[in-house]
């Protein structure tokens, strides 16, 4: 079991593939976490591009641009949270070097950085978690598009006053991981989970989405969108609006049917959905 790496306000659990800020997961992707872990372990020492690529993409042939994208994600996450910009130094034609605060290690068995999450109680109103969409393009740069679209969907759903939406920081701890939707529902305390994928081929982007009842594993809604990708930001807005517009009535119908099956003694449950 790997030691927990602690530096500044951050704690990195290499086994879980999660970077924490205090007790909160940051949402940094797993490849970026692997790169950061290697740099932090070699604090103050240059790490070659080849070594970094082997750590994050073992036995794969990838371009340097993929490494650049992931290092940028590391820098952005560390800087946005800490307010400090100087964490990773670029060494031209050589690689990168960690230049941040002193690194300490701790025993994961004692630190218990990632304890088994207890099952949370479902809130009274309908609740949903939007998981990071899977990038099927084989192009690391499409991760930014997928993450941005998920952010827009979360924002749109959060405007529905009868719906409880889990925050991005909680759902992005599942990025890059194979998940069981029922387990996600228990861990986050939500009734519904939205998952999806993107695939870019030439100038066309295909986005799929599935809304799942986490208590039963049954699909409530599913759709596929094919769009041209000339304006990436307009495309994000278009898809996010379409998904939110389709999910809202599907959720409402699913909740009404669920409440009917429970045969409530009063109209309070129906009122909750109709507000």
Short mmCIF file of C-alpha atoms in Angstrom, two decimals:
data_model
loop_
_atom_site.label_atom_id
_atom_site.label_comp_id
_atom_site.label_asym_id
_atom_site.label_seq_id
_atom_site.Cartn_x
_atom_site.Cartn_y
_atom_site.Cartn_z
CA UNK A 1 0.00 0.00 0.00
CA UNK A 2 1.50 3.36 -1.07
CA UNK A 3 2.17 6.07 1.48
CA UNK A 4 -0.01 9.17 1.58
CA UNK A 5 1.84 12.21 0.20
CA UNK A 6 1.14 15.50 1.97
CA UNK A 7 2.26 18.88 0.64
CA UNK A 8 0.89 22.33 1.39
CA UNK A 9 -2.90 22.05 1.80
CA UNK A 10 -3.02 18.87 -0.29
CA UNK A 11 -2.96 15.15 0.39
CA UNK A 12 -2.44 12.62 -2.40
CA UNK A 13 -3.62 9.03 -2.04
CA UNK A 14 -1.84 7.14 -4.82
CA UNK A 15 -3.70 3.86 -4.25
CA UNK A 16 -7.10 5.53 -4.61
CA UNK A 17 -5.90 7.89 -7.35
CA UNK A 18 -7.36 10.91 -5.55
CA UNK A 19 -5.90 14.31 -4.67
CA UNK A 20 -7.52 15.81 -1.56
CA UNK A 21 -7.68 19.41 -0.38
CA UNK A 22 -8.11 18.91 3.33
CA UNK A 23 -10.83 16.27 3.53
CA UNK A 24 -12.42 17.15 0.18
CA UNK A 25 -11.53 15.42 -3.13
CA UNK A 26 -10.37 17.91 -5.75
CA UNK A 27 -11.75 16.14 -8.82
CA UNK A 28 -8.34 15.96 -10.53
CA UNK A 29 -8.33 13.13 -13.10
CA UNK A 30 -6.48 9.90 -12.46
CA UNK A 31 -3.78 10.38 -15.12
CA UNK A 32 -3.04 13.84 -13.77
CA UNK A 33 -2.86 12.37 -10.25
CA UNK A 34 -0.35 9.75 -11.44
CA UNK A 35 1.84 12.47 -12.93
CA UNK A 36 1.61 14.63 -9.82
CA UNK A 37 2.44 11.65 -7.59
CA UNK A 38 5.65 10.96 -9.50
CA UNK A 39 6.69 14.62 -9.46
CA UNK A 40 5.96 15.00 -5.75
CA UNK A 41 7.86 11.81 -4.88
CA UNK A 42 10.85 13.24 -6.77
CA UNK A 43 10.42 16.73 -5.25
CA UNK A 44 13.16 19.10 -6.41
CA UNK A 45 14.53 16.58 -8.91
CA UNK A 46 13.93 16.83 -12.69
CA UNK A 47 11.62 14.12 -14.04
CA UNK A 48 11.89 13.35 -17.75
CA UNK A 49 8.94 13.37 -20.11
CA UNK A 50 9.53 9.70 -20.85
CA UNK A 51 9.31 8.78 -17.17
CA UNK A 52 6.11 10.79 -16.74
CA UNK A 53 4.50 9.27 -19.82
CA UNK A 54 5.39 5.77 -18.63
CA UNK A 55 3.81 6.52 -15.23
CA UNK A 56 0.50 7.74 -16.67
CA UNK A 57 0.34 5.74 -19.92
CA UNK A 58 2.33 2.56 -19.22
CA UNK A 59 3.41 0.68 -22.36
CA UNK A 60 1.46 3.10 -24.59
CA UNK A 61 2.70 5.34 -27.39
CA UNK A 62 1.36 8.84 -26.74
CA UNK A 63 2.33 12.29 -27.98
CA UNK A 64 3.93 14.93 -25.77
CA UNK A 65 0.80 17.06 -26.21
CA UNK A 66 -1.15 14.61 -24.05
CA UNK A 67 1.40 15.08 -21.28
CA UNK A 68 1.21 18.85 -21.69
CA UNK A 69 -2.58 18.80 -21.30
CA UNK A 70 -2.42 16.74 -18.10
CA UNK A 71 0.35 18.85 -16.56
CA UNK A 72 -1.75 21.94 -17.31
CA UNK A 73 -4.67 20.33 -15.46
CA UNK A 74 -2.41 19.66 -12.46
CA UNK A 75 -1.16 23.24 -12.41
CA UNK A 76 -4.64 24.69 -12.77
CA UNK A 77 -6.08 22.57 -9.95
CA UNK A 78 -3.24 23.34 -7.54
CA UNK A 79 -3.24 27.06 -8.35
CA UNK A 80 -7.03 27.51 -8.29
CA UNK A 81 -7.36 25.88 -4.87
CA UNK A 82 -4.22 27.21 -3.17
CA UNK A 83 -3.98 30.64 -4.78
CA UNK A 84 -0.31 29.92 -5.49
CA UNK A 85 0.93 29.51 -9.06
CA UNK A 86 4.39 27.99 -8.52
CA UNK A 87 4.08 24.23 -8.13
CA UNK A 88 5.46 22.58 -11.26
CA UNK A 89 8.47 23.95 -13.14
CA UNK A 90 8.92 23.29 -16.86
CA UNK A 91 12.45 22.26 -17.85
CA UNK A 92 12.73 22.90 -21.62
CA UNK A 93 13.56 19.76 -23.62
CA UNK A 94 13.99 17.82 -20.37
CA UNK A 95 10.76 17.47 -18.44
CA UNK A 96 9.25 18.90 -15.26
CA UNK A 97 10.13 19.40 -11.59
CA UNK A 98 8.01 19.81 -8.45
CA UNK A 99 9.01 23.05 -6.67
CA UNK A 100 6.15 23.38 -4.19
CA UNK A 101 6.05 23.08 -0.38
CA UNK A 102 7.91 20.35 1.49
CA UNK A 103 6.50 16.87 0.98
CA UNK A 104 5.83 14.54 3.91
CA UNK A 105 4.53 10.98 3.94
CA UNK A 106 2.13 9.23 6.28
CA UNK A 107 0.92 5.68 6.85
CA UNK A 108 -2.37 5.21 4.95
CA UNK A 109 -3.59 2.74 7.57
CA UNK A 110 -3.30 5.48 10.18
CA UNK A 111 -4.31 8.41 8.04
CA UNK A 112 -7.38 6.65 6.69
CA UNK A 113 -7.48 9.15 3.84
CA UNK A 114 -10.18 7.26 2.00
CA UNK A 115 -12.38 5.46 4.54
CA UNK A 116 -15.30 3.37 3.34
CA UNK A 117 -18.04 5.87 2.69
CA UNK A 118 -21.22 5.20 4.66
CA UNK A 119 -24.55 5.06 2.89
CA UNK A 120 -26.16 8.49 2.99
CA UNK A 121 -29.82 9.15 3.64
CA UNK A 122 -31.75 10.23 0.57
CA UNK A 123 -33.02 13.83 0.73
CA UNK A 124 -36.77 14.43 0.64
CA UNK A 125 -36.70 15.96 -2.85
CA UNK A 126 -35.58 14.02 -5.97
CA UNK A 127 -31.78 13.86 -6.09
CA UNK A 128 -29.26 13.33 -8.88
CA UNK A 129 -25.51 12.94 -9.38
CA UNK A 130 -23.99 13.76 -12.78
CA UNK A 131 -20.91 11.59 -13.28
CA UNK A 132 -17.98 12.68 -15.48
CA UNK A 133 -18.66 11.66 -19.08
CA UNK A 134 -16.30 9.05 -20.53
CA UNK A 135 -14.06 10.26 -23.35
CA UNK A 136 -14.09 7.54 -26.04
CA UNK A 137 -12.17 9.61 -28.60
CA UNK A 138 -8.66 8.52 -27.70
CA UNK A 139 -7.85 12.24 -27.61
CA UNK A 140 -6.94 13.53 -24.15
CA UNK A 141 -7.82 17.10 -25.14
CA UNK A 142 -11.48 16.07 -25.42
CA UNK A 143 -11.48 15.61 -21.63
CA UNK A 144 -11.82 19.38 -21.31
CA UNK A 145 -14.85 19.40 -23.58
CA UNK A 146 -16.48 16.51 -21.69
CA UNK A 147 -15.80 18.05 -18.28
CA UNK A 148 -17.07 21.45 -19.39
CA UNK A 149 -20.27 19.93 -20.71
CA UNK A 150 -20.85 18.07 -17.44
CA UNK A 151 -20.32 21.36 -15.56
CA UNK A 152 -22.98 23.00 -17.73
CA UNK A 153 -25.41 20.12 -17.14
CA UNK A 154 -24.87 20.32 -13.37
CA UNK A 155 -25.46 24.08 -13.48
CA UNK A 156 -28.63 23.67 -15.53
CA UNK A 157 -30.07 20.96 -13.29
CA UNK A 158 -29.24 23.02 -10.19
CA UNK A 159 -31.69 25.66 -11.39
CA UNK A 160 -34.59 23.20 -11.02
CA UNK A 161 -35.94 24.08 -7.59
CA UNK A 162 -37.51 20.69 -6.87
CA UNK A 163 -34.28 18.79 -7.65
CA UNK A 164 -31.30 18.20 -5.33
CA UNK A 165 -28.05 18.09 -7.37
CA UNK A 166 -24.75 16.76 -6.00
CA UNK A 167 -21.79 19.15 -6.35
CA UNK A 168 -19.11 18.62 -9.00
CA UNK A 169 -16.31 18.02 -6.48
CA UNK A 170 -18.13 14.96 -5.15
CA UNK A 171 -18.98 13.39 -8.50
CA UNK A 172 -15.59 13.99 -10.14
CA UNK A 173 -13.90 11.67 -7.64
CA UNK A 174 -15.31 8.92 -9.90
CA UNK A 175 -13.56 10.25 -13.02
CA UNK A 176 -11.67 7.54 -14.88
CA UNK A 177 -13.03 4.78 -12.65
CA UNK A 178 -15.35 1.89 -13.45
CA UNK A 179 -18.34 2.47 -11.19
CA UNK A 180 -21.41 0.63 -10.01
CA UNK A 181 -24.34 3.03 -10.28
CA UNK A 182 -26.09 1.50 -7.27
CA UNK A 183 -22.96 1.99 -5.18
CA UNK A 184 -22.65 5.59 -6.37
CA UNK A 185 -26.24 6.17 -5.29
CA UNK A 186 -25.51 4.79 -1.83
CA UNK A 187 -22.23 6.68 -1.40
CA UNK A 188 -23.59 10.05 -2.55
CA UNK A 189 -27.10 9.63 -1.18
CA UNK A 190 -28.90 10.17 -4.50
CA UNK A 191 -31.81 8.49 -6.19
CA UNK A 192 -30.72 9.10 -9.79
CA UNK A 193 -27.39 9.01 -11.61
CA UNK A 194 -26.65 10.53 -15.01
CA UNK A 195 -23.73 9.04 -16.92
CA UNK A 196 -22.60 9.42 -20.50
CA UNK A 197 -19.83 9.42 -23.06
CA UNK A 198 -18.42 11.50 -25.90
CA UNK A 199 -16.74 10.39 -29.12
CA UNK A 200 -15.22 12.84 -31.61
CA UNK A 201 -14.72 11.67 -35.18
CA UNK A 202 -13.45 14.32 -37.56
CA UNK A 203 -15.73 17.34 -37.21
CA UNK A 204 -18.56 15.35 -35.62
CA UNK A 205 -19.10 14.78 -31.92
CA UNK A 206 -21.42 12.07 -30.62
CA UNK A 207 -22.69 12.41 -27.05
CA UNK A 208 -24.72 9.75 -25.29
CA UNK A 209 -26.44 10.08 -21.94
CA UNK A 210 -28.28 7.68 -19.66
CA UNK A 211 -30.33 8.54 -16.59
CA UNK A 212 -30.48 5.60 -14.18
CA UNK A 213 -32.52 4.93 -11.06
CA UNK A 214 -29.73 4.10 -8.61
CA UNK A 215 -32.01 2.07 -6.36
CA UNK A 216 -33.02 -0.37 -9.11
CA UNK A 217 -30.38 0.07 -11.83
CA UNK A 218 -33.17 0.68 -14.36
CA UNK A 219 -32.85 3.26 -17.14
CA UNK A 220 -35.21 6.22 -16.82
CA UNK A 221 -34.00 8.06 -19.93
CA UNK A 222 -31.38 7.64 -22.64
CA UNK A 223 -30.50 9.71 -25.70
CA UNK A 224 -27.81 10.18 -28.32
CA UNK A 225 -26.79 13.50 -29.86
CA UNK A 226 -24.72 13.99 -33.02
CA UNK A 227 -23.41 17.51 -33.62
CA UNK A 228 -20.82 19.33 -35.71
CA UNK A 229 -17.96 20.71 -33.63
CA UNK A 230 -17.07 23.99 -35.36
CA UNK A 231 -17.87 26.07 -32.25
CA UNK A 232 -16.97 23.98 -29.22
CA UNK A 233 -18.53 26.36 -26.66
CA UNK A 234 -21.80 26.66 -28.56
CA UNK A 235 -21.84 22.87 -28.82
CA UNK A 236 -21.39 22.53 -25.04
CA UNK A 237 -24.30 24.90 -24.44
CA UNK A 238 -26.49 23.16 -27.01
CA UNK A 239 -25.97 19.68 -25.61
CA UNK A 240 -26.26 20.78 -21.98
CA UNK A 241 -29.56 22.56 -22.66
CA UNK A 242 -30.89 19.56 -24.59
CA UNK A 243 -29.94 17.12 -21.83
CA UNK A 244 -31.39 19.26 -19.04
CA UNK A 245 -34.56 19.86 -21.05
CA UNK A 246 -35.03 16.13 -21.63
CA UNK A 247 -34.09 14.98 -18.13
CA UNK A 248 -36.41 17.30 -16.20
CA UNK A 249 -39.72 15.83 -17.48
CA UNK A 250 -38.32 12.29 -17.34
CA UNK A 251 -37.34 12.78 -13.71
CA UNK A 252 -40.72 14.25 -12.89
CA UNK A 253 -42.54 11.27 -14.42
CA UNK A 254 -40.26 8.79 -12.65
CA UNK A 255 -40.80 10.51 -9.31
CA UNK A 256 -44.57 10.63 -9.71
CA UNK A 257 -44.63 6.92 -10.55
CA UNK A 258 -42.38 6.16 -7.57
CA UNK A 259 -44.61 8.12 -5.22
CA UNK A 260 -47.72 6.42 -6.59
CA UNK A 261 -46.19 3.01 -5.87
CA UNK A 262 -45.61 4.08 -2.26
CA UNK A 263 -49.28 5.16 -1.91
CA UNK A 264 -48.68 8.20 0.32
CA UNK A 265 -51.32 9.13 2.85
CA UNK A 266 -51.11 12.78 1.95
CA UNK A 267 -50.39 14.96 -1.06
CA UNK A 268 -47.11 16.26 0.39
CA UNK A 269 -45.00 13.99 -1.80
CA UNK A 270 -46.77 15.15 -4.95
CA UNK A 271 -46.44 18.76 -3.86
CA UNK A 272 -42.68 18.30 -3.43
CA UNK A 273 -42.31 17.23 -7.06
CA UNK A 274 -44.65 19.88 -8.43
CA UNK A 275 -42.96 22.89 -6.86
#
